[in-house]
Structure formats: structure tokens, C-alpha cells
mmCIF file of C-alpha atoms in Angstrom:
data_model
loop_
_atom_site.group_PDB
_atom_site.id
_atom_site.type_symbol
_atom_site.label_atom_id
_atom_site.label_comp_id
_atom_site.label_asym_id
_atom_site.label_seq_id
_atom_site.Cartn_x
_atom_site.Cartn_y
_atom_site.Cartn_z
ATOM 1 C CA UNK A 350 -129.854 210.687 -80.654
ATOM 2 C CA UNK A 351 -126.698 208.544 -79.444
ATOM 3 C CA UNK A 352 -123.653 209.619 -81.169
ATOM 4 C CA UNK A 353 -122.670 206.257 -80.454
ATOM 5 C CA UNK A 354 -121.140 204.034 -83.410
ATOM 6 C CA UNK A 355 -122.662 200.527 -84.549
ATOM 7 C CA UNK A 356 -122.499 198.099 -86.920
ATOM 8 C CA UNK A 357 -125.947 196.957 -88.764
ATOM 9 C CA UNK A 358 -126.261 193.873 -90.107
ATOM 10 C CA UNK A 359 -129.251 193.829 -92.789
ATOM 11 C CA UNK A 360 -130.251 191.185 -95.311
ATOM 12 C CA UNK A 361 -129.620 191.602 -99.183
ATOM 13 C CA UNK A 362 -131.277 189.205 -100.925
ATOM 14 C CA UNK A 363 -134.800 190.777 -100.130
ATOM 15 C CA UNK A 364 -136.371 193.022 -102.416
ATOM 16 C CA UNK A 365 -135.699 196.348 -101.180
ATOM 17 C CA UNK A 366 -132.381 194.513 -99.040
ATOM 18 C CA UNK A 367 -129.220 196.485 -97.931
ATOM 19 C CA UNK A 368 -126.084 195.702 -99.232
ATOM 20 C CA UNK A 369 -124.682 193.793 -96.284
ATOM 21 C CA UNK A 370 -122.746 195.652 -93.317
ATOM 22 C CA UNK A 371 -123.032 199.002 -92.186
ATOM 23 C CA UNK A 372 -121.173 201.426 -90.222
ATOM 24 C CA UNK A 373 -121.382 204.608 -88.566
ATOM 25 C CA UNK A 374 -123.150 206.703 -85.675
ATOM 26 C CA UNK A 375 -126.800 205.927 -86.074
ATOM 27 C CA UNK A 376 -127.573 209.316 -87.745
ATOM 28 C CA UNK A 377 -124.587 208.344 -90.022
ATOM 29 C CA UNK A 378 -124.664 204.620 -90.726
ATOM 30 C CA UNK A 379 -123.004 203.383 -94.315
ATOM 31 C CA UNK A 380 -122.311 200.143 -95.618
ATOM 32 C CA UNK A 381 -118.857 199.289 -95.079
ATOM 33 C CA UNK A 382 -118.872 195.749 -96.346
ATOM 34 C CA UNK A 383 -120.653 193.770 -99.013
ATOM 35 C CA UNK A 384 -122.174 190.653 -98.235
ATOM 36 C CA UNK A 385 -124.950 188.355 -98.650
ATOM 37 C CA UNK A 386 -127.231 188.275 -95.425
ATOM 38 C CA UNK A 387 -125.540 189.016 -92.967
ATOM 39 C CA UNK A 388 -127.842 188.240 -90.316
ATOM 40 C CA UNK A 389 -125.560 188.015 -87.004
ATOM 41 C CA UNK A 390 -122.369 189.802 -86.013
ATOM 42 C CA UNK A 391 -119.962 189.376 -83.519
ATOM 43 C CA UNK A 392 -116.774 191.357 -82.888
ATOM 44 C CA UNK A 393 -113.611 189.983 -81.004
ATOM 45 C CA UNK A 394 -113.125 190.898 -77.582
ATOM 46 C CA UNK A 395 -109.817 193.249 -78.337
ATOM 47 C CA UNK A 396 -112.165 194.551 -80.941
ATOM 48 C CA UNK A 397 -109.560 193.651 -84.138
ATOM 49 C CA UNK A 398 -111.812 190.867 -85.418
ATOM 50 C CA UNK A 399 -115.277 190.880 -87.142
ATOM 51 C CA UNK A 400 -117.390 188.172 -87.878
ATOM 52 C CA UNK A 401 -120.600 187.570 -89.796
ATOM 53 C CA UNK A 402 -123.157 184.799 -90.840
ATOM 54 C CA UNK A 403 -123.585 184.772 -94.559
ATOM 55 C CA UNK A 404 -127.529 183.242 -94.606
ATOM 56 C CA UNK A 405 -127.727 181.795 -97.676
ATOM 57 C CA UNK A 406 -128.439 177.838 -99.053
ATOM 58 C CA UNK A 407 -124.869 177.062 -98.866
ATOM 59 C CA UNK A 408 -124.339 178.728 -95.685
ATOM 60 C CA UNK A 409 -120.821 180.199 -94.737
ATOM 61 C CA UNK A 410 -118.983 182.561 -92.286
ATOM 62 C CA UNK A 411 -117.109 185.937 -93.198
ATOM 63 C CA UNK A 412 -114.447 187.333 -90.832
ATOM 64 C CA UNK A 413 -113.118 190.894 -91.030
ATOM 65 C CA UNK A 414 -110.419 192.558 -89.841
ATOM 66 C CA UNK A 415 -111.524 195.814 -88.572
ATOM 67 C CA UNK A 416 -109.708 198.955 -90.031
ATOM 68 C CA UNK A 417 -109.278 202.378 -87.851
ATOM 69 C CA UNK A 418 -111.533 204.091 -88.840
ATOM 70 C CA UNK A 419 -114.567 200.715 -88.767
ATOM 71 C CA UNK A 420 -114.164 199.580 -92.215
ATOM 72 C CA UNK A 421 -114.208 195.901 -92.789
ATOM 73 C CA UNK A 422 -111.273 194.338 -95.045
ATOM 74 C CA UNK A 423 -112.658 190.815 -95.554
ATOM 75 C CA UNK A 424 -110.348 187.995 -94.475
ATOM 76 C CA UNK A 425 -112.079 185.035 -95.669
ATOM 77 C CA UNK A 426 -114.837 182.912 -95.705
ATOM 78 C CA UNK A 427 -115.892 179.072 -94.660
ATOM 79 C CA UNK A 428 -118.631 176.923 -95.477
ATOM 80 C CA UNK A 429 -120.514 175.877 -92.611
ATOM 81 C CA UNK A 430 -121.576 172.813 -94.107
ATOM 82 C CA UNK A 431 -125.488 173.756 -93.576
ATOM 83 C CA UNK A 432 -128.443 175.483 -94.514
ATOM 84 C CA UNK A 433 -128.841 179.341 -93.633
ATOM 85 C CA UNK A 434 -126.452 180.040 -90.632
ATOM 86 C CA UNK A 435 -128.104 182.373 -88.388
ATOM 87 C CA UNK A 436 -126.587 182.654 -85.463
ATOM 88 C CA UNK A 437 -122.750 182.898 -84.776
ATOM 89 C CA UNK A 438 -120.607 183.312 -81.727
ATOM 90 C CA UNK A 439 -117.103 183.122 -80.584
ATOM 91 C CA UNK A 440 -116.059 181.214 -77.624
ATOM 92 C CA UNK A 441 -114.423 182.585 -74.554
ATOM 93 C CA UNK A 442 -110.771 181.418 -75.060
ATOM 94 C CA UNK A 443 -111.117 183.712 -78.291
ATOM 95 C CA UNK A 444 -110.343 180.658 -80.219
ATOM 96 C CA UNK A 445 -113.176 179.179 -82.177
ATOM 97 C CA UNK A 446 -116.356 180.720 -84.310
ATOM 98 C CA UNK A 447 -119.417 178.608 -83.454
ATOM 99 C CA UNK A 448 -122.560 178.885 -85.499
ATOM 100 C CA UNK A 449 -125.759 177.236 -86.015
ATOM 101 C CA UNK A 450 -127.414 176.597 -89.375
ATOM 102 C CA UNK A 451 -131.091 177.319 -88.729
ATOM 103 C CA UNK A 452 -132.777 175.333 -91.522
ATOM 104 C CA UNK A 453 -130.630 172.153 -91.803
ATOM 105 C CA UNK A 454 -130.843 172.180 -87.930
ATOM 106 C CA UNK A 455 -126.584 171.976 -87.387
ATOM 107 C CA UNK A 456 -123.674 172.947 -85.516
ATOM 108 C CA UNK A 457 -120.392 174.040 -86.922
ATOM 109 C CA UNK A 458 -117.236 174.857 -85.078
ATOM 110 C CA UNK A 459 -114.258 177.001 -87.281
ATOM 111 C CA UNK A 460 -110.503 177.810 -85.559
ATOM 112 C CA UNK A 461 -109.950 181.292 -85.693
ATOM 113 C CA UNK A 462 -106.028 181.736 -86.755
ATOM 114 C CA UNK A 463 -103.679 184.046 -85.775
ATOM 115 C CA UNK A 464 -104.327 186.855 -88.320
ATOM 116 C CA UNK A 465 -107.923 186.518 -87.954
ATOM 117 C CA UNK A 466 -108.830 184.221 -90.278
ATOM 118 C CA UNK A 467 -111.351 181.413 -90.063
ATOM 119 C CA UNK A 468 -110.089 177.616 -90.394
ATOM 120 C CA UNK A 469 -111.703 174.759 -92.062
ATOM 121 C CA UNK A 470 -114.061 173.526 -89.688
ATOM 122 C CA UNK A 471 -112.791 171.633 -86.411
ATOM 123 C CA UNK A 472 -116.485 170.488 -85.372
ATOM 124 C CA UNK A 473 -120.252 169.855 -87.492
ATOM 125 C CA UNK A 474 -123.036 167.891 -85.797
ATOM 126 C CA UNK A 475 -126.004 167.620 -87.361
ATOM 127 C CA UNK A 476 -128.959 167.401 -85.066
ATOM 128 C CA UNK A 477 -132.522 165.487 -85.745
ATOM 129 C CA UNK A 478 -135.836 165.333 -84.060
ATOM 130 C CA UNK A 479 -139.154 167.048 -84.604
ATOM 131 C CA UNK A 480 -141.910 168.706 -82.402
ATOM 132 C CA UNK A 481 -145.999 169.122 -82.864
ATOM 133 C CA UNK A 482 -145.765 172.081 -84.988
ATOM 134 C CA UNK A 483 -145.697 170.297 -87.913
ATOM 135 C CA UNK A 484 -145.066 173.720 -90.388
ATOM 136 C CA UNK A 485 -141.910 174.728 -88.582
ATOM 137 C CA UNK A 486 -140.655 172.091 -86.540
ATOM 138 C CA UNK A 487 -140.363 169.463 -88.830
ATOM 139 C CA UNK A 488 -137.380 168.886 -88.330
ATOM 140 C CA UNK A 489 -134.245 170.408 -86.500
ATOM 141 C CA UNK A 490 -133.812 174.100 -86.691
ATOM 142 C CA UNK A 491 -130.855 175.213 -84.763
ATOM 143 C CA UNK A 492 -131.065 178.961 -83.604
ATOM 144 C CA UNK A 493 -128.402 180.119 -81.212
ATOM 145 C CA UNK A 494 -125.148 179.253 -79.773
ATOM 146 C CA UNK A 495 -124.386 180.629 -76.130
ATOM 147 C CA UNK A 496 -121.839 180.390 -73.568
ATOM 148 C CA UNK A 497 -123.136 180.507 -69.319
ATOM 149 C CA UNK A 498 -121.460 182.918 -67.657
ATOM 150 C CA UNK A 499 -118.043 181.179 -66.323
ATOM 151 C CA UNK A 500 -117.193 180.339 -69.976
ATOM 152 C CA UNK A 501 -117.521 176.613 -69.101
ATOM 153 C CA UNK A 502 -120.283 175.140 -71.119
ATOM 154 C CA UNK A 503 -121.924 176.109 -74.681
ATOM 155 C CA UNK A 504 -125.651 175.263 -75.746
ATOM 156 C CA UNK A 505 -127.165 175.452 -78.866
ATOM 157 C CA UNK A 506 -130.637 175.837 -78.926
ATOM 158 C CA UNK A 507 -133.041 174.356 -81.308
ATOM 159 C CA UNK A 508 -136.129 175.579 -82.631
ATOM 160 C CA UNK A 509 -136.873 172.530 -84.554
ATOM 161 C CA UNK A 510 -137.248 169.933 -81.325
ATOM 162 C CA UNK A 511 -137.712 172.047 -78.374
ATOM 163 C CA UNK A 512 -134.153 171.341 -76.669
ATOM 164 C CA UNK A 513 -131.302 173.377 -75.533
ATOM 165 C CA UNK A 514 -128.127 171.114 -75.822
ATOM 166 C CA UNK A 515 -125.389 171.345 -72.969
ATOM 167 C CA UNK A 516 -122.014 170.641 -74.168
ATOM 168 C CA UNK A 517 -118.242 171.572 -73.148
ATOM 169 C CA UNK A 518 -115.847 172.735 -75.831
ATOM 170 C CA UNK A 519 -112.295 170.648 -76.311
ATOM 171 C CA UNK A 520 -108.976 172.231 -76.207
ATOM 172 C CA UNK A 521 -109.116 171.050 -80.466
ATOM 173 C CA UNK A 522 -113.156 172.895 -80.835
ATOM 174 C CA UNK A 523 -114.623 169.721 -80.481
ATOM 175 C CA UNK A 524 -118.385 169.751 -78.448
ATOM 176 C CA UNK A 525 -118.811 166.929 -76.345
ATOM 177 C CA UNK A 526 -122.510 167.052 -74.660
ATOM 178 C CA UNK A 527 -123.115 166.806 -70.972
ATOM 179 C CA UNK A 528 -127.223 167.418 -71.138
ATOM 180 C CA UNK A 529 -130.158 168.480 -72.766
ATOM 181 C CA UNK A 530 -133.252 170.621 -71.502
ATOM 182 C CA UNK A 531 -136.492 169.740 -72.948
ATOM 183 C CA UNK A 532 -138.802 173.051 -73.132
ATOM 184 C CA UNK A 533 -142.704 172.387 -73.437
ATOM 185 C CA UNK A 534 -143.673 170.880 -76.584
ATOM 186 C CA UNK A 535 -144.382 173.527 -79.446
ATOM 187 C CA UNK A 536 -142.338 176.225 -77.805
ATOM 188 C CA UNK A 537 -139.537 176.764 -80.633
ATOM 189 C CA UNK A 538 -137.218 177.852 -78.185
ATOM 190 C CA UNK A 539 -134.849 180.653 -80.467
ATOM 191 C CA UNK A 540 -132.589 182.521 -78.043
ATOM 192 C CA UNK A 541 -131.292 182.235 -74.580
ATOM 193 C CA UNK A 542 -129.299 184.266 -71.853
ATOM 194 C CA UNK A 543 -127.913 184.046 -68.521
ATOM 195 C CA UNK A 544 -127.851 186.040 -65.431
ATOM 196 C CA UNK A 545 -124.716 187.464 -64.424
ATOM 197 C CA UNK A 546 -124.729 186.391 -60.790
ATOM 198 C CA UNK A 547 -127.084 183.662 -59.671
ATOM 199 C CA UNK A 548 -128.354 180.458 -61.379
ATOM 200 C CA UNK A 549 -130.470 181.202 -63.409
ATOM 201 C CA UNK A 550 -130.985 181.246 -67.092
ATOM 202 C CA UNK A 551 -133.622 182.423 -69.360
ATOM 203 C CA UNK A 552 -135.334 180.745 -72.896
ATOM 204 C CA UNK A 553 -137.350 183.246 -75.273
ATOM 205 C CA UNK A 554 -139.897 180.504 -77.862
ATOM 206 C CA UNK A 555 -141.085 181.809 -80.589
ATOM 207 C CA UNK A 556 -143.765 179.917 -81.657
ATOM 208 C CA UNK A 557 -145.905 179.921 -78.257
ATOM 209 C CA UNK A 558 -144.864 183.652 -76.934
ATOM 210 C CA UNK A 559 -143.205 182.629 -73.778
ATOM 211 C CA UNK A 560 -140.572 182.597 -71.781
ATOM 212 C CA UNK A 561 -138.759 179.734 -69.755
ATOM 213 C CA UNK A 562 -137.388 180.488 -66.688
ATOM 214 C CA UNK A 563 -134.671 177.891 -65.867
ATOM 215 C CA UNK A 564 -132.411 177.113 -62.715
ATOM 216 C CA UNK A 565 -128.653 176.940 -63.347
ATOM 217 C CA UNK A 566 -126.019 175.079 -62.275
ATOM 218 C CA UNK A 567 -123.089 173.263 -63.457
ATOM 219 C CA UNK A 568 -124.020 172.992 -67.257
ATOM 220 C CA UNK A 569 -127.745 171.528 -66.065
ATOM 221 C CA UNK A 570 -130.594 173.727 -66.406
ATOM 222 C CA UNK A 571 -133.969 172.945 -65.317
ATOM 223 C CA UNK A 572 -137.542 174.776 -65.873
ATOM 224 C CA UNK A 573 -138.947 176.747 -63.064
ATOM 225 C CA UNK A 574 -141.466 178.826 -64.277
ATOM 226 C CA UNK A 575 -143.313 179.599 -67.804
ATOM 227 C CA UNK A 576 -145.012 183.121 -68.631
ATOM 228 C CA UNK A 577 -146.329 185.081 -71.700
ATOM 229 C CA UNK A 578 -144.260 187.650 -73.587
ATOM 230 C CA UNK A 579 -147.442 189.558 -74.128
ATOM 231 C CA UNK A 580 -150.034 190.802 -71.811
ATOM 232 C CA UNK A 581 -153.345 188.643 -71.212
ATOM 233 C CA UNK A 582 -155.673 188.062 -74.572
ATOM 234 C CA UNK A 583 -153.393 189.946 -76.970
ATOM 235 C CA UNK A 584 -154.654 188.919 -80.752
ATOM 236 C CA UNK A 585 -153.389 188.272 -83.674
ATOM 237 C CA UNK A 586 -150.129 186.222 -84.056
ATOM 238 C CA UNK A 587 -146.977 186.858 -82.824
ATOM 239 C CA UNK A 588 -143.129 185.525 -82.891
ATOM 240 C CA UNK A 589 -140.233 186.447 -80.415
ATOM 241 C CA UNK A 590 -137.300 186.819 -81.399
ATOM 242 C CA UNK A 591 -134.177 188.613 -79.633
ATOM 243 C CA UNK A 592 -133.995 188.126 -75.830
ATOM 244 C CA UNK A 593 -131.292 190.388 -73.276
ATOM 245 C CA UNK A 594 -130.368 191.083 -69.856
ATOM 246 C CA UNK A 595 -129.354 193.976 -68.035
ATOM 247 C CA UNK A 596 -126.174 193.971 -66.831
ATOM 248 C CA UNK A 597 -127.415 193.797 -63.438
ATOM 249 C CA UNK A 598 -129.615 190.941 -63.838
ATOM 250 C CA UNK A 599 -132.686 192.510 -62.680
ATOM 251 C CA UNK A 600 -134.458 193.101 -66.194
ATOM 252 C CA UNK A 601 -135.159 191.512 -69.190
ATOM 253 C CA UNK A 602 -135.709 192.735 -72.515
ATOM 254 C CA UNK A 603 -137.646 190.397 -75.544
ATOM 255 C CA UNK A 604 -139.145 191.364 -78.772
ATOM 256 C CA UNK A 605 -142.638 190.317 -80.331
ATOM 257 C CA UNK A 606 -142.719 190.172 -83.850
ATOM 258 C CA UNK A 607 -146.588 190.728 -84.863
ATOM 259 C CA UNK A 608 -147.184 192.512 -81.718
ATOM 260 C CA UNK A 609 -144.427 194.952 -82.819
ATOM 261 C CA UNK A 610 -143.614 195.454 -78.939
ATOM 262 C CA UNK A 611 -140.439 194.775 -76.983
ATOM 263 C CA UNK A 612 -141.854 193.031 -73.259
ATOM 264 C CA UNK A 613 -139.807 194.367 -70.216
ATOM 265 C CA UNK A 614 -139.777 191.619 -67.049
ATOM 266 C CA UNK A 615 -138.519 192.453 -63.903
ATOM 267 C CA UNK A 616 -136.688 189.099 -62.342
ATOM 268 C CA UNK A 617 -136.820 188.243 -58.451
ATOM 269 C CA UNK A 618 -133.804 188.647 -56.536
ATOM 270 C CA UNK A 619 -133.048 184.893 -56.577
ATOM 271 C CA UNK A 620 -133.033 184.842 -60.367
ATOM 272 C CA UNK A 621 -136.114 182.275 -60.807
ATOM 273 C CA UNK A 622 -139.082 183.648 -61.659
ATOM 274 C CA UNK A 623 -139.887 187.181 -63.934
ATOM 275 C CA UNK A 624 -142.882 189.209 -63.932
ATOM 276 C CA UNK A 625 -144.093 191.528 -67.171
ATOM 277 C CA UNK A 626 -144.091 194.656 -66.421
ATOM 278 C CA UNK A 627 -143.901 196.912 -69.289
ATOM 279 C CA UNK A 628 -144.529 196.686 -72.888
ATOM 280 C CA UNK A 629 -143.774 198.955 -75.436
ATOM 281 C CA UNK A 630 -144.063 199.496 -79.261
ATOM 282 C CA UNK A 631 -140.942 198.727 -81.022
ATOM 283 C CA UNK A 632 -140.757 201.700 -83.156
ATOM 284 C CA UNK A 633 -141.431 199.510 -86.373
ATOM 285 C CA UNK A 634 -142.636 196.714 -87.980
ATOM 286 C CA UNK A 635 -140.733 193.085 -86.958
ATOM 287 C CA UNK A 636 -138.388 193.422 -84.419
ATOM 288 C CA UNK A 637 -135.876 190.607 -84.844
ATOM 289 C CA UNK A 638 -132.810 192.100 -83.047
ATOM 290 C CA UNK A 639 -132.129 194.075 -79.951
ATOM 291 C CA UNK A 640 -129.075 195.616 -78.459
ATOM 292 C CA UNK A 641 -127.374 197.597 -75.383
ATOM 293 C CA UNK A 642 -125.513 200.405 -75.950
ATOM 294 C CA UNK A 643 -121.921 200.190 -74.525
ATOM 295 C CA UNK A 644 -123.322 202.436 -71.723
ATOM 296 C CA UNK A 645 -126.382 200.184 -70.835
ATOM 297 C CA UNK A 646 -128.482 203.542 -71.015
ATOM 298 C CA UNK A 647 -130.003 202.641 -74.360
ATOM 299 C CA UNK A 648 -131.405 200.078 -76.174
ATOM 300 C CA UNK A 649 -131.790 199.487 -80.145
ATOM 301 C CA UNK A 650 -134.545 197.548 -82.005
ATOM 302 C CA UNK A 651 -134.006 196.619 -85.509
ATOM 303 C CA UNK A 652 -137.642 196.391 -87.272
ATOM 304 C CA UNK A 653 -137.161 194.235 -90.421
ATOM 305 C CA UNK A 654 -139.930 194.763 -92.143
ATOM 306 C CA UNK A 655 -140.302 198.689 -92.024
ATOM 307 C CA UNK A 656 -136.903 199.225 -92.413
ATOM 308 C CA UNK A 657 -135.977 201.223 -88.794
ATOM 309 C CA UNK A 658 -133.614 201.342 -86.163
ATOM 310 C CA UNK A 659 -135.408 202.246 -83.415
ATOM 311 C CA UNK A 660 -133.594 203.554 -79.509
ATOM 312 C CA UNK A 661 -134.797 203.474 -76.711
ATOM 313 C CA UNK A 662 -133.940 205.138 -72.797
ATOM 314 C CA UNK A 663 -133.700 203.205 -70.221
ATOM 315 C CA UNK A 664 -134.827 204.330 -66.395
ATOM 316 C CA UNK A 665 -135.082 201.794 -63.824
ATOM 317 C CA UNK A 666 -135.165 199.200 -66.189
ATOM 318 C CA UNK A 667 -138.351 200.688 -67.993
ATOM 319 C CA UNK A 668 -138.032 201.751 -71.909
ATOM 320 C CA UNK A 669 -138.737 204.946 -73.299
ATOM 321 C CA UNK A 670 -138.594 205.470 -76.971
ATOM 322 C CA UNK A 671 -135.861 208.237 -78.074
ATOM 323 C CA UNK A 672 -136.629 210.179 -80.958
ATOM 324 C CA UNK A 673 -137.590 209.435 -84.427
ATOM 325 C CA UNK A 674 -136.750 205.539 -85.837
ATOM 326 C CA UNK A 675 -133.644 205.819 -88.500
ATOM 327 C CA UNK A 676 -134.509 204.546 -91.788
ATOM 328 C CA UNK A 677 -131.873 201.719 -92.413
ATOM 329 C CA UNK A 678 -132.914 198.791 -95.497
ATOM 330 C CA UNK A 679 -134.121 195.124 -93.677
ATOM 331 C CA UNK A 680 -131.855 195.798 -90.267
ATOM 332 C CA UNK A 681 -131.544 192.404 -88.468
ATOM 333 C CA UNK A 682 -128.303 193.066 -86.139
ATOM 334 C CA UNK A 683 -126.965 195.740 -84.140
ATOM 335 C CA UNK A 684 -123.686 195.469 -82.657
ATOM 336 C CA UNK A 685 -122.379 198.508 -81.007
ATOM 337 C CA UNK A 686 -118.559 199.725 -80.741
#
């Protein structure tokens, strides 16, 4: 088992919940901070900085300061001004926390100060619109914010209307958008990621089990190709969730909730088109998060519903699973020190 140390992000407010943020090597994990749902994590790139979703009705943002030895010492917290952040990020200047409230379907921009601490918010915009599945898209549902590569443009994706939104960040956190990609009606696009060297970007949807392959350039993207996250006539239902990249470009890695598999696809050289060519059982039940070790060599898969952290080798971009799941309560984030 990886002696490596992460933090675990689980949810409280389900029976049988966590108690918010844990710490430790896997083997070894405590909670180190309480808080309600914390759902997403990010650190700050010199590491000092910790900062969490808190995915409740009146959703807000915690930040940390991270303590020697990984305890969190809670800074503060800001209201987002929606409905169950779920997603948080920070942007590439190290200057602003950007999040997106998943069930009021918004976008909130927060300063990050000098000591840490979060700002009243610099940016909201709400978004609207509605797609064919009319018991989760009925309105906007934003799920991710991401940054492309160079730093230059953020999207936020929503779930709710089937659109990744293009916009450049001011110098005072403001987003102004440049374009919008339209992904096949009743896709619920949830996460996205880019490849490190060529243009191309990639769009996990959760409610059809497939993947958008995009092109890339210059803040536009534009679909290429479309394929399953599961193999030909697999039953039952099923709900993607957390979508990665190897650091090479050449795999990706995306979960299947109801399956209870994580899909492996190998892209071509060129970036713009991916083939399946593994899948594997998650370890668990519900596998809404995965992560990289800080080594590439390993990946994590935090199954919700059975309450395990599941790792994984990796060889030549296949998955092997690596020992016995760790029993952690409702794990839905992994970040790794």
C-alpha cells in the first residue's frame, strides 16, 4: 500500500457520513478538519493553502491554512451565493477561488488575500437553460470549473444545458465569455480535461455514458468524436463521474457509477479521437472521484456508497487493483500531498 499522504474529502450530512476532512497515509487517514460536505478540495500550488466546497443549501467555501504536520486551521468561509457548490478551483495567477454551485446552476469567483483568506465575492453569474432530460436537466446545473493548459481561458461546464462556457478571467476576477460548446442533447456533460501538449480536450456526460472528444484551440473547442464509457450492451444504469489524464496525454481514466468500473482509453497521437481499452472494477460501490498519486504510478477511486478508497497500479497506462480497498465513511475527494 502507498505510504503516500492524502487528503479525503467525504460528505457528513449522510447517514453513516464522515466528519469532513481527513488526513494521513491511506493506511492512516484521520479527520483533520470539521466540515459540512466537503465534496471538492484543492490545495495551493506552494502547498500553504487549502480549500474546500461546503455542499450544503446555502452553499459556501472554507479555506485552510495548512499546518506542518497536514492539519487544517480554518481561515474562513464565504457564501457562494448558490445552491450546493460542488466543484472548486483556483486559477493560475494563484489569485482567485472559482466554484460552481451544482443545483442553482452558478458561478462564483472569491479573491484569495494575502494570508490565505477568501474575499467577498469579485464575480456570480447565474446561468439558465434546460435540456431533454426533464428529471435532471431542468434547469442549469453547473459542475466544474477548469483552466486549458496555458492558463488562458476558464470553462465551466454545465450539466443542466449541455454547454461548456469559454471565458477569460480579468485582472479584478471578473469572467468575460468568449464561446460556448454545445455537447449532444441529454449528455449532462460533468467534468472536463485537457491534454498537455496538443489540442485537444476531453468531456465525460453523465447522463448518456460518453465521452466527447473535442479539438482545441484558442479558447474554442469543437466536437470530433463521441464514444461509450462502457463496453457494447452493458445493462443496468450508469453515471460518470470523475474524468483524468495521464501526464503524458496518452491515457484516460473515467469512472462509471452503476457499473462500478473505472474505463481506461488510449488517445491517438494527434489528441482527437480515444479508443476503450480496458475496464476495470472500481474496488467499491459509486465511484465519484479519482486521483494520481504525486508519482503518476497509482491511481485512487473513492466509492461513495460502500465507503472505500480503492488504489490502483498503473503499467502502460493499464490499471491493476493494489491490495485490499481502505474503509473510509462516504469518500468523494482525494487530493494527494
Amino acid at each position: 500500500m502507498t505510504s503516500e499522504r492524502i487528503y479525503v474529502g467525504s460528505y457528513t450530512t449522510q447517514a453513516g457520513g464522515g466528519d469532513g476532512i481527513a488526513f494521513g497515509p491511506l493506511d492512516g487517514i484521520a479527520t483533520v478538519a470539521t466540515i459540512a460536505d466537503p465534496s471538492f478540495l484543492v490545495r495551493s500550488a506552494d502547498g500553504r493553502f487549502l480549500y474546500s466546497t461546503d455542499e450544503e443549501d446555502n452553499g459556501r467555501i472554507a479555506a485552510f491554512a495548512v499546518q506542518p504536520d497536514g492539519g487544517l486551521e480554518l481561515l474562513n468561509q464565504q457564501p457562494t451565493g448558490g445552491v450546493h457548490p460542488c466543484h472548486v478551483d483556483i486559477d493560475p495567477s494563484g489569485r482567485f477561488v472559482l466554484s460552481a454551485n451544482y443545483t442553482s446552476g452558478s458561478v462564483a469567483v472569491h479573491p484569495i488575500n494575502e494570508d490565505g483568506s477568501l474575499g467577498e465575492t469579485a464575480y456570480f453569474i447565474q446561468r439558465s437553460g434546460t435540456g431533454p432530460n426533464a428529471d435532471r436537466q431542468e434547469g442549469p446545473h453547473a459542475h466544474q470549473i477548469a483552466f486549458d493548459p496555458a492558463g488562458a481561458y476558464v470553462f465551466d461546464i454545465d450539466l443542466g444545458s449541455d454547454t461548456v462556457y469559454t471565458s477569460t478571467l480579468t485582472e479584478d476576477g471578473q469572467l468575460e465569455e468568449v464561446d460556448r460548446l454545445h455537447i449532444h442533447p441529454g449528455a449532462g456533460p460533468r467534468h472536463m480535461v485537457f491534454h498537455p501538449t496538443v489540442g485537444a480536450a476531453y468531456v465525460i456526460n453523465e447522463l448518456d455514458s460518453t465521452l466527447t472528444v473535442c479539438s482545441y484551440a484558442d479558447g474554442k473547442l469543437q466536437t470530433v468524436q463521441t464514444v461509450s464509457t462502457r463496453p457494447a450492451d452493458s445493462p443496468g444504469e450508469n453515471y460518470p463521474a470523475e474524468l483524468l489524464i495521464s501526464a503524458d496525454g496518452r491515457f484516460l481514466y473515467g469512472s462509471n457509477r452503476g457499473d462500478n468500473t473505472i474505463a481506461v482509453f488510449a488517445t491517438a497521437a494527434d489528441g482527437l479521437s480515444v479508443e476503450l481499452v480496458q475496464t476495470i472494477g472500481s474496488g467499491g460501490d459509486w465511484p465519484r472521484h479519482l486521483a494520481f498519486s504525486n508519482d503518476g504510478q497509482t491511481l485512487y477511486a473513492a466509492n461513495e456508497r460502500s465507503d472505500q478508497i480503492a488504489t490502483f497500479g498503473i503499467d502502460d497506462g493499464k490499471l491493476t487493483a493494489a491490495g485490499e480497498p481502505v474503509s473510509w465513511p462516504k469518500p468523494v475527494c482525494i487530493l494527494p500531498v
